[in-house]
Coordinates of C-alpha atoms and ligand atoms in Angstrom, one line a residue:
X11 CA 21.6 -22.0 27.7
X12 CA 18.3 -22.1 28.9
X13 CA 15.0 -23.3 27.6
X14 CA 11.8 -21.0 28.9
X15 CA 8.3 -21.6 28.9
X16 CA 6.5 -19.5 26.1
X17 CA 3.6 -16.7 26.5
X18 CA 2.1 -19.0 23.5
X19 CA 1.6 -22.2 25.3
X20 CA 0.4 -20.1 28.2
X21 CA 3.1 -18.8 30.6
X22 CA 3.0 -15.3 31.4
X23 CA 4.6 -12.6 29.3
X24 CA 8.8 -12.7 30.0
X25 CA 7.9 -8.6 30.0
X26 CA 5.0 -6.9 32.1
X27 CA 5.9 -4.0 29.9
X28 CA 6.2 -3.5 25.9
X29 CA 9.9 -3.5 25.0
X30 CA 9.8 -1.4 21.5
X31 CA 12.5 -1.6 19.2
X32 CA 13.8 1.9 19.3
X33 CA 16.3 3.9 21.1
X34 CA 14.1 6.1 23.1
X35 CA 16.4 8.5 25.2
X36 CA 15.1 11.0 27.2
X37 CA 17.0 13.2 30.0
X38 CA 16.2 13.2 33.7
X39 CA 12.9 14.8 34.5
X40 CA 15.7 17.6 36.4
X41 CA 18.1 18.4 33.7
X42 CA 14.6 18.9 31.0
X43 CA 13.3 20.8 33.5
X44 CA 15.8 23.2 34.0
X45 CA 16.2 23.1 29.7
X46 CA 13.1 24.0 30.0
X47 CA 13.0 26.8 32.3
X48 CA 15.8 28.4 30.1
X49 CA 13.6 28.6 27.1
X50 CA 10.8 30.1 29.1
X51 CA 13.1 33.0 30.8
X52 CA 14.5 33.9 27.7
X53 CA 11.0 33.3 25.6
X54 CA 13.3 32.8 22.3
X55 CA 11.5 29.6 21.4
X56 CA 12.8 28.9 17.8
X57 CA 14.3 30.4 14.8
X58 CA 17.9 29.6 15.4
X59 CA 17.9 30.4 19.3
X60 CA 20.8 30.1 21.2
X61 CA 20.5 26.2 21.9
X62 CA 20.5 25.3 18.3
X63 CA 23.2 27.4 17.7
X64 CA 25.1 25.8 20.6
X65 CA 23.7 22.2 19.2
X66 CA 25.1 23.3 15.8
X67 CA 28.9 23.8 17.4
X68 CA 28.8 21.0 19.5
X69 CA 27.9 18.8 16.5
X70 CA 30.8 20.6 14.3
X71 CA 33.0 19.8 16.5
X72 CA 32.3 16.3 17.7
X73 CA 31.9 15.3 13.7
X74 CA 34.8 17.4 12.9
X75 CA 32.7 18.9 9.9
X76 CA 32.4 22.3 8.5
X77 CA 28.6 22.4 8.9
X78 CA 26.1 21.1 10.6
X79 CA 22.9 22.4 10.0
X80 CA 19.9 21.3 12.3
X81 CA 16.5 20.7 10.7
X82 CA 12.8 19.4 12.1
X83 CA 13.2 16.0 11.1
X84 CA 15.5 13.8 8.6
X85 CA 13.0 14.0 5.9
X86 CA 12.5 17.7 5.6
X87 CA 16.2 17.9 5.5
X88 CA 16.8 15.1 2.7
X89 CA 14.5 17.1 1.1
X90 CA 16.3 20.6 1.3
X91 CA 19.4 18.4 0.6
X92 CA 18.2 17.5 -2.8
X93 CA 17.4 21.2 -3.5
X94 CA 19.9 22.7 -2.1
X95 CA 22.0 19.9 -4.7
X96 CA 19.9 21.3 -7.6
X97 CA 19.1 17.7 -8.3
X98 CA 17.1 16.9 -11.5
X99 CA 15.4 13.4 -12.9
X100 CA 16.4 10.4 -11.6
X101 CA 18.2 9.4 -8.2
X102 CA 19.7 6.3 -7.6
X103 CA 18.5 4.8 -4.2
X104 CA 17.5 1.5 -2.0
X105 CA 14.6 0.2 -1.9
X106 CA 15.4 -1.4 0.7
X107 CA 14.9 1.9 3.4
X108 CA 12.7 3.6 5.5
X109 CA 9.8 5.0 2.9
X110 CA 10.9 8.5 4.0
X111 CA 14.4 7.9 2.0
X112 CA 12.5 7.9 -1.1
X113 CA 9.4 10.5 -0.5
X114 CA 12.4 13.1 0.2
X115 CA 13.0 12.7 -3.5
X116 CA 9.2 12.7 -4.5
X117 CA 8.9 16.0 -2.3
X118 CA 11.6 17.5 -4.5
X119 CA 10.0 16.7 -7.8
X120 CA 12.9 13.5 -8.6
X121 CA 12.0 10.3 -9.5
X122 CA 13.8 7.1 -7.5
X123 CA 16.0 4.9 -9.3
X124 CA 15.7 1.7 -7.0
X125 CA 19.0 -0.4 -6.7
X126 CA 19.5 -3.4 -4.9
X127 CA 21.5 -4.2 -1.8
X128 CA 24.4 -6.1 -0.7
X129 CA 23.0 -10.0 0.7
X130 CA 25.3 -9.7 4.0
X131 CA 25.5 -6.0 4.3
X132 CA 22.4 -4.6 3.4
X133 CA 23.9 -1.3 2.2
X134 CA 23.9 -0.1 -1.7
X135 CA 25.5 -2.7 -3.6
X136 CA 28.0 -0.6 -5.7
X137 CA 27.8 -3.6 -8.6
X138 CA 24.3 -2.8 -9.1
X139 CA 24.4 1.3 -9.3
X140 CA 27.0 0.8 -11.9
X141 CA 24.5 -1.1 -13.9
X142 CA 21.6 2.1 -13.2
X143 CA 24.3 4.4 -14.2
X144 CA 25.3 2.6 -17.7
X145 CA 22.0 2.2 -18.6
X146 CA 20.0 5.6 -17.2
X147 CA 20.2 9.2 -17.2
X148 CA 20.8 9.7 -13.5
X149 CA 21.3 13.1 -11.4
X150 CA 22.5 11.7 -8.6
X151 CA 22.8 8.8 -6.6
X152 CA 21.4 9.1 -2.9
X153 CA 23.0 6.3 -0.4
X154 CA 21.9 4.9 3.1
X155 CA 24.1 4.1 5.6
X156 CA 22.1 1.4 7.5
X157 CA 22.0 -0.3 10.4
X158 CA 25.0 1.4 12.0
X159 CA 27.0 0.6 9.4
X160 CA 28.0 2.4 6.1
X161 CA 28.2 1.5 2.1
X162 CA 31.1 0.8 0.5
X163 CA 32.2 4.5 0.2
X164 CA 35.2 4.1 -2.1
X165 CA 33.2 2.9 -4.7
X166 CA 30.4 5.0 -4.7
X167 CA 33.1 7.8 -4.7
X168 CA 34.8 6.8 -7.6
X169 CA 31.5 5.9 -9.3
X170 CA 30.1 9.6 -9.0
X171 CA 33.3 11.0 -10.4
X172 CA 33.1 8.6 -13.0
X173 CA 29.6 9.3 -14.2
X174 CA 29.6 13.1 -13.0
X175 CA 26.6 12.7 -10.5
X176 CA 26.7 13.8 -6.7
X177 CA 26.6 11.5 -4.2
X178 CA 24.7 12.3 -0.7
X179 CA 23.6 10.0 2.1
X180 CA 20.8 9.5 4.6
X181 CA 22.7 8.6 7.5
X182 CA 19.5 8.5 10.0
X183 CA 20.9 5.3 11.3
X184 CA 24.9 6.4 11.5
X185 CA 25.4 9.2 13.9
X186 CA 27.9 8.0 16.1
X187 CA 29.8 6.2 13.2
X188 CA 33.5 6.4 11.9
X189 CA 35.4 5.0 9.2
X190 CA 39.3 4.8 10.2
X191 CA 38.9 7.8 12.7
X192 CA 36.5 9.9 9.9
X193 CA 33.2 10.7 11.9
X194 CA 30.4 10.1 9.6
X195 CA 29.1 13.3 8.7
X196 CA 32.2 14.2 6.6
X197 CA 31.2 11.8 3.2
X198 CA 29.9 12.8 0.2
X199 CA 28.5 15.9 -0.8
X200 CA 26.6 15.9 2.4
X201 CA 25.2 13.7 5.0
X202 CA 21.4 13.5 6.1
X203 CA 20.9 12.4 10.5
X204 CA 17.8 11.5 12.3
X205 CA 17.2 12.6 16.1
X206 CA 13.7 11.4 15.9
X207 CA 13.5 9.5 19.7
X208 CA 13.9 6.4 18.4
X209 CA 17.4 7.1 16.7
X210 CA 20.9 7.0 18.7
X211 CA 20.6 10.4 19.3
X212 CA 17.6 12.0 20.2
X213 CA 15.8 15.5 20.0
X214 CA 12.5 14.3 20.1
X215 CA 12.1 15.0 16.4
X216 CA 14.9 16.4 14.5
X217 CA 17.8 16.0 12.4
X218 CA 20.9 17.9 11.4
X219 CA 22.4 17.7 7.8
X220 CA 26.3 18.5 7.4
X221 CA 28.2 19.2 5.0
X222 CA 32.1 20.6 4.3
X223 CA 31.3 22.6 1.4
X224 CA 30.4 26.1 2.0
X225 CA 28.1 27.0 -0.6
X226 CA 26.2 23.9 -0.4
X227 CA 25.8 24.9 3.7
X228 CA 24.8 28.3 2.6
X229 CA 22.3 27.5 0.3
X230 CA 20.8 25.1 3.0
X231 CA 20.6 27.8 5.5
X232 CA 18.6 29.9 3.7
X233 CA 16.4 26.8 2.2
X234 CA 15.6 26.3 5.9
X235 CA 14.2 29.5 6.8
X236 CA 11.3 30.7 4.9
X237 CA 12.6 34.2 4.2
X238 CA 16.0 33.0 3.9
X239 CA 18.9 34.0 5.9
X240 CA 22.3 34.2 5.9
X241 CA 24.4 35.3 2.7
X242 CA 22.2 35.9 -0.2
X243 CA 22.6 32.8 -2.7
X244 CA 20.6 31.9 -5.3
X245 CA 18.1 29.1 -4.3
X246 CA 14.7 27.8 -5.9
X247 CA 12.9 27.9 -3.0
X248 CA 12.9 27.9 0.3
X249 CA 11.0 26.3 2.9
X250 CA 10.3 25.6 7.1
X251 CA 12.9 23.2 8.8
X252 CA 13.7 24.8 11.6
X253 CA 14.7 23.2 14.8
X254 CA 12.8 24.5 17.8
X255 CA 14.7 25.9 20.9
X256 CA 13.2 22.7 22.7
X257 CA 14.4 20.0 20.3
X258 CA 17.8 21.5 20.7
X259 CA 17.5 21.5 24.4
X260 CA 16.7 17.7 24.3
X261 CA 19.3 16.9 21.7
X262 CA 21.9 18.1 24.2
X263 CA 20.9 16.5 26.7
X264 CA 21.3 14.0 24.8
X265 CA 24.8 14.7 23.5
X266 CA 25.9 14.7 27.1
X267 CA 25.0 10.9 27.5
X268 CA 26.4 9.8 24.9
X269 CA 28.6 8.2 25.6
X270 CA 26.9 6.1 28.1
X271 CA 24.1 5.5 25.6
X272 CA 27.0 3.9 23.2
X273 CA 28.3 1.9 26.5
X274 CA 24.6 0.7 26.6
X275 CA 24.1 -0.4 23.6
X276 CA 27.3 -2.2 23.1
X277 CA 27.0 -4.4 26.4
X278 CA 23.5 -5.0 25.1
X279 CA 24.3 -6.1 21.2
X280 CA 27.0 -8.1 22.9
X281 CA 24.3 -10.0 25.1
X282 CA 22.6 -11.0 21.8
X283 CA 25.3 -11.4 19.9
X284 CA 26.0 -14.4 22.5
X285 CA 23.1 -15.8 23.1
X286 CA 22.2 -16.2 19.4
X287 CA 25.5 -17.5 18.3
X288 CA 25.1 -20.6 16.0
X289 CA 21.4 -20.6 16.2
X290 CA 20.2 -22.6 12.9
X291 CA 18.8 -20.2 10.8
X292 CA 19.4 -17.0 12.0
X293 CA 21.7 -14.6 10.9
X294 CA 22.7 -11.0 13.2
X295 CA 23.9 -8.5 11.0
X296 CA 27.5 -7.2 12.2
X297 CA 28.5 -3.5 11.4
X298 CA 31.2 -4.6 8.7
X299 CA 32.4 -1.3 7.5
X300 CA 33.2 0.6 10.0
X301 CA 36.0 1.2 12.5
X302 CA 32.8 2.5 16.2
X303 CA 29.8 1.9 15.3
X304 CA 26.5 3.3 17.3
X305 CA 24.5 -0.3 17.6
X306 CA 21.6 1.7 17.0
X307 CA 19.7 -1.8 15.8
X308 CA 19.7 -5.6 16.6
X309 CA 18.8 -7.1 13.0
X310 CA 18.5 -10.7 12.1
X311 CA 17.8 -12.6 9.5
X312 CA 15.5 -15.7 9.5
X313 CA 16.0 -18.3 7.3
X314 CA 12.3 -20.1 7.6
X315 CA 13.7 -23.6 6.1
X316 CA 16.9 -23.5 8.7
X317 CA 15.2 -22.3 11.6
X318 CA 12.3 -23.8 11.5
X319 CA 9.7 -20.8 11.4
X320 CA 9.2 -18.0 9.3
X321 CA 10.1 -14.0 10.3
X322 CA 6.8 -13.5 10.4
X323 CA 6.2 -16.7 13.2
X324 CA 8.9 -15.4 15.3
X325 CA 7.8 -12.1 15.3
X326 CA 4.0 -13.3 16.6
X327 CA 6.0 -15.3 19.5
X328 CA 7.7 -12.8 20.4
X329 CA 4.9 -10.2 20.6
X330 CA 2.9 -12.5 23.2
X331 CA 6.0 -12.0 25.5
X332 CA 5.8 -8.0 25.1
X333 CA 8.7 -7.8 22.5
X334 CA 7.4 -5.4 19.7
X335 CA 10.0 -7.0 17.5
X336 CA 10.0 -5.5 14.1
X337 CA 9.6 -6.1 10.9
X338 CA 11.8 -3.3 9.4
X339 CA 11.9 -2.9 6.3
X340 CA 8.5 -4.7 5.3
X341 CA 7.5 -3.8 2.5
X342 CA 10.2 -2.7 0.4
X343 CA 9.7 1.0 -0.8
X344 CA 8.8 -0.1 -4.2
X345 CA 5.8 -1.9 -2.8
X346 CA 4.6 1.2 -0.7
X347 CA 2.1 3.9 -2.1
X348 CA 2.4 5.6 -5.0
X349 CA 5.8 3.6 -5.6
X350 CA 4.0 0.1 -6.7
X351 CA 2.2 2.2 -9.2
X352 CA 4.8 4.0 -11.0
X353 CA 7.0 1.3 -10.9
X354 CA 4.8 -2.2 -10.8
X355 CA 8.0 -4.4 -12.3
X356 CA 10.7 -2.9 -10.9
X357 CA 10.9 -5.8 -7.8
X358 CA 12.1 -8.1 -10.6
X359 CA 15.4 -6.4 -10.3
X360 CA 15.5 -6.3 -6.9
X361 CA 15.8 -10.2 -5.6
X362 CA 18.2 -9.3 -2.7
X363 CA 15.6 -6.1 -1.6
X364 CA 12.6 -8.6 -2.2
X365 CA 14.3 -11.5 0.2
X366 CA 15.4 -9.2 3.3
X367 CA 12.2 -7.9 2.8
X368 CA 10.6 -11.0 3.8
X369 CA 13.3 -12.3 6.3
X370 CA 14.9 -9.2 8.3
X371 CA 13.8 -8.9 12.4
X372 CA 14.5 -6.3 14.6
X373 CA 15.0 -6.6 18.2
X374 CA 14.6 -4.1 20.9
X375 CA 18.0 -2.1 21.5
X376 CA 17.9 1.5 23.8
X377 CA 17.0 2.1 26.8
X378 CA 14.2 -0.1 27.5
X379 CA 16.4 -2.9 27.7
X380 CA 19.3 -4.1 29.4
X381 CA 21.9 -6.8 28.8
X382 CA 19.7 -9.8 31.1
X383 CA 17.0 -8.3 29.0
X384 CA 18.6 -9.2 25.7
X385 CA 19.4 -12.4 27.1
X386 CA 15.9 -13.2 27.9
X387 CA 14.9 -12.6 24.4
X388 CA 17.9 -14.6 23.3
X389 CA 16.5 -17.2 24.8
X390 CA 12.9 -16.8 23.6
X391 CA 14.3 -17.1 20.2
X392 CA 16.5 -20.3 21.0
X393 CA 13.5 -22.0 22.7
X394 CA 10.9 -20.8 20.0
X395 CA 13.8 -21.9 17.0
X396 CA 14.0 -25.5 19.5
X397 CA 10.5 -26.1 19.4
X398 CA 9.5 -24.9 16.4
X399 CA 7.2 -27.6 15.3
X400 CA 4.8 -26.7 18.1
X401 CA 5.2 -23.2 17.6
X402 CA 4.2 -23.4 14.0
X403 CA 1.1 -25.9 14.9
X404 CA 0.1 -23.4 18.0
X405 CA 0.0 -20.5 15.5
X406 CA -2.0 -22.1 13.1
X407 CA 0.3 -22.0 10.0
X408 CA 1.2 -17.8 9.7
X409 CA 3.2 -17.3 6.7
Ligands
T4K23 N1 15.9 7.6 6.6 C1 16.0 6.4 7.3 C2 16.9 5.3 6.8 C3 15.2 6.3 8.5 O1 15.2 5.1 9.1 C4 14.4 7.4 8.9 C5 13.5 7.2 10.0 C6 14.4 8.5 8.1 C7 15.2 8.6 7.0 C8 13.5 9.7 8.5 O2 13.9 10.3 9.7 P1 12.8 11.3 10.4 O3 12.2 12.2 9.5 O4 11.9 10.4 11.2 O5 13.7 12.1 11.4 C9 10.3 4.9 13.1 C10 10.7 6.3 13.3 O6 9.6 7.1 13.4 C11 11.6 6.8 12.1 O7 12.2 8.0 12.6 C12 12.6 5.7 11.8 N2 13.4 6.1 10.6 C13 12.0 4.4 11.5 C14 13.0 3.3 11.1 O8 11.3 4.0 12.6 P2 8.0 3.8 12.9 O9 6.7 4.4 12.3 O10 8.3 2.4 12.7 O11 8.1 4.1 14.5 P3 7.0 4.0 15.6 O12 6.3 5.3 15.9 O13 6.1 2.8 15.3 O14 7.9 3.6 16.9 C15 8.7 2.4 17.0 C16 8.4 1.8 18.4 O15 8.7 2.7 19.4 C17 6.9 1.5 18.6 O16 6.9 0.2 19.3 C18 6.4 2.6 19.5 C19 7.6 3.0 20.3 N3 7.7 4.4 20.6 C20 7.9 5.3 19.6 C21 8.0 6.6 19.9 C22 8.2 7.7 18.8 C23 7.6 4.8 21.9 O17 7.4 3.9 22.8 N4 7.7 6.1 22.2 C24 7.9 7.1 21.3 O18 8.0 8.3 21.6 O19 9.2 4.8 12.4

């Protein structure tokens, strides 16, 4: 393996341009184009145009689910989820998310139970909602499938019979995913995606919440249009999440690369995967649960005393080389506005949330990078972890 010369002692940058960490798809300037032009001829921009329609079925079927209902984003459809559930009081959830997670349940007028995570998985430790449930009046619990990877179903099943709550998940980071040959999509009551451009799929902005049961699907139709539409059902309210002719368009596009998206992304996780192997103090997280997963994120953990730095060192080493590594999730949800002051103690039950907190990385993944890429930051890491005494005296003691 070899040893490079780091931006931080003065080389050049290993990238003239900024590698983010996202997936950031986007068709051929030809094929948007003529998506385009479409839209324009027919001037049938939104409101459940033909393309969504088509994005709907092709999602249906590629999921094998009942429904798949295309919103705006992932967040305005968590939050039609959890009325469209007729959710009341408290929902189980991780803190350890994107901060989006939990506002979905602040929109709807719920309050967020934070559970801790699994150390080596990250998802919803099942242990630890058993605990909430005993001990609290809970509507429902609301899951996330992170990282590409998914919770510990099963249990979370059983658990929601047991205790009579629904269980739903915010799968932003899991379209793409199976379990045994059962796409994501098809678990729980329903299942919450993200095409926002940096996810696996991209519209843009968007997202697309399905569902097998009927009544839940009609309910969130007519949630999503502001007059409602579809069969009349009784709802509380309704709202805007529509999906726009040209999301759909994009999210198509898309659809059609795939598969060579996936392709991507495995030959660069694999590049990491390799040159990071037995690197003191640093831990890639491996998709455990699943049977495909959609390596829509690199995530490592740094352990400062084994490695030699902290995250937070890493991170600014990186950064001088044009690696936007980042630091998701810092903070914790319970230490975000307004949830540190409702809920002020509530880290102290969180010690696994509160130490990936402080230790997770994320490396760039998508289409800015390719495998000699990764390897290149592979090796940033190896050299920085190598010389870390100098690293640490160069940056002047960051935390
Ligand atoms: N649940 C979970 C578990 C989620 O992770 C998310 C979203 C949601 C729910 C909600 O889904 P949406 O309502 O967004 O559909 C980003 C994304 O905006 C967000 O979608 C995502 N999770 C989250 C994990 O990451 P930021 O604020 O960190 O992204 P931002 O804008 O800083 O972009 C990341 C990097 O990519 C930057 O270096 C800039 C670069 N970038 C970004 C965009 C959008 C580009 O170069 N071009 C671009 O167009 O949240």
């Amino acid at each position: 393996m070899n040893t490079v010369e780091l931006a931080i002692f003065g080389a050049p940058p290993a990238f003239e341009e900024p590698l983010p960490v996202g997936q950031l798809y986007f068709p051929e300037w030809s094929a948007y184009e003529d998506a385009m032009r479409g839209i324009f001829e027919r001037q049938y921009y939104t409101n459940q145009g033909p393309l969504t329609r088509q994005l709907e079925q092709a999602l249906e079927a590629r999921l094998g689910v009942r429904h798949a209902i295309c919103v705006t984003n992932a967040t305005i459809g968590l939050m039609m989820a959890a009325d469209a559930l007729g959710l009341r009081g408290k929902v189980i959830t991780p803190a350890f998310s994107f901060i989006a997670t939990s506002q979905s349940l602040t929109w709807a007028g719920l309050e967020p139970l934070f559970c801790d995570v699994d150390p080596l998985t990250h998802q919803l430790d099942p242990s630890r909602v058993e605990e909430l449930l005993e001990s609290n009046d809970v509507g429902a619990i609301l899951a996330v499938n992170l990282w590409g990877d998914v919770c510990a179903h099963d249990r979370l099943l059983q658990l929601s019979e047991r205790y009579g709550v629904p269980l739903y998940y915010d799968s932003a980071h899991a379209f793409g995913c199976s379990v045994q040959g059962r796409a994501v999509g098809n678990f729980g009551s329903l299942e919450v995606f993200s095409f926002h451009a940096t996810k696996v799929l991209s519209a843009a902005e968007g997202g697309c919440v399905c569902t097998n049961d009927d009544q839940l699907a009609a309910r969130l139709r007519n949630i999503r249009s502001s007059y409602g539409a579809g069969p009349a059902v009784h709802v509380r309210r309704t709202a805007n999440g529509r999906m726009s002719e040209a999301q759909a368009a994009i999210a198509l596009l898309s659809l059609d690369n795939f598969a060579k998206t996936l392709e991507r992304n495995r030959d660069v996780f694999a590049a990491y995967r390799d040159t990071l192997a037995g690197l003191p103090g640093l831990r890639l997280i491996e998709p455990q649960a699943v049977s495909a997963t959609n390596y829509q994120y690199v995530v490592c953990e740094i352990d400062t005393e084994c490695f030699g730095l902290g995250r937070d060192e890493l991170q600014a080493v990186l950064r001088a080389e044009n690696v936007l590594a980042r630091r998701y999730f810092y903070p914790g949800i319970h230490r975000c506005t307004p949830y540190d002051e409702y809920y002020p103690q509530v880290g102290e039950r969180l010690p696994v949330t509160e130490a990936l907190c402080a230790k997770v990385l994320q490396l760039p993944i998508g289409q800015s990078i390719d495998a000699a890429g990764a390897r290149r930051i592979g090796e940033i890491v190896r050299t920085a972890q190598q010389q870390a005494a100098n690293v640490r005296r160069n940056l002047g003691g960051l935390a």
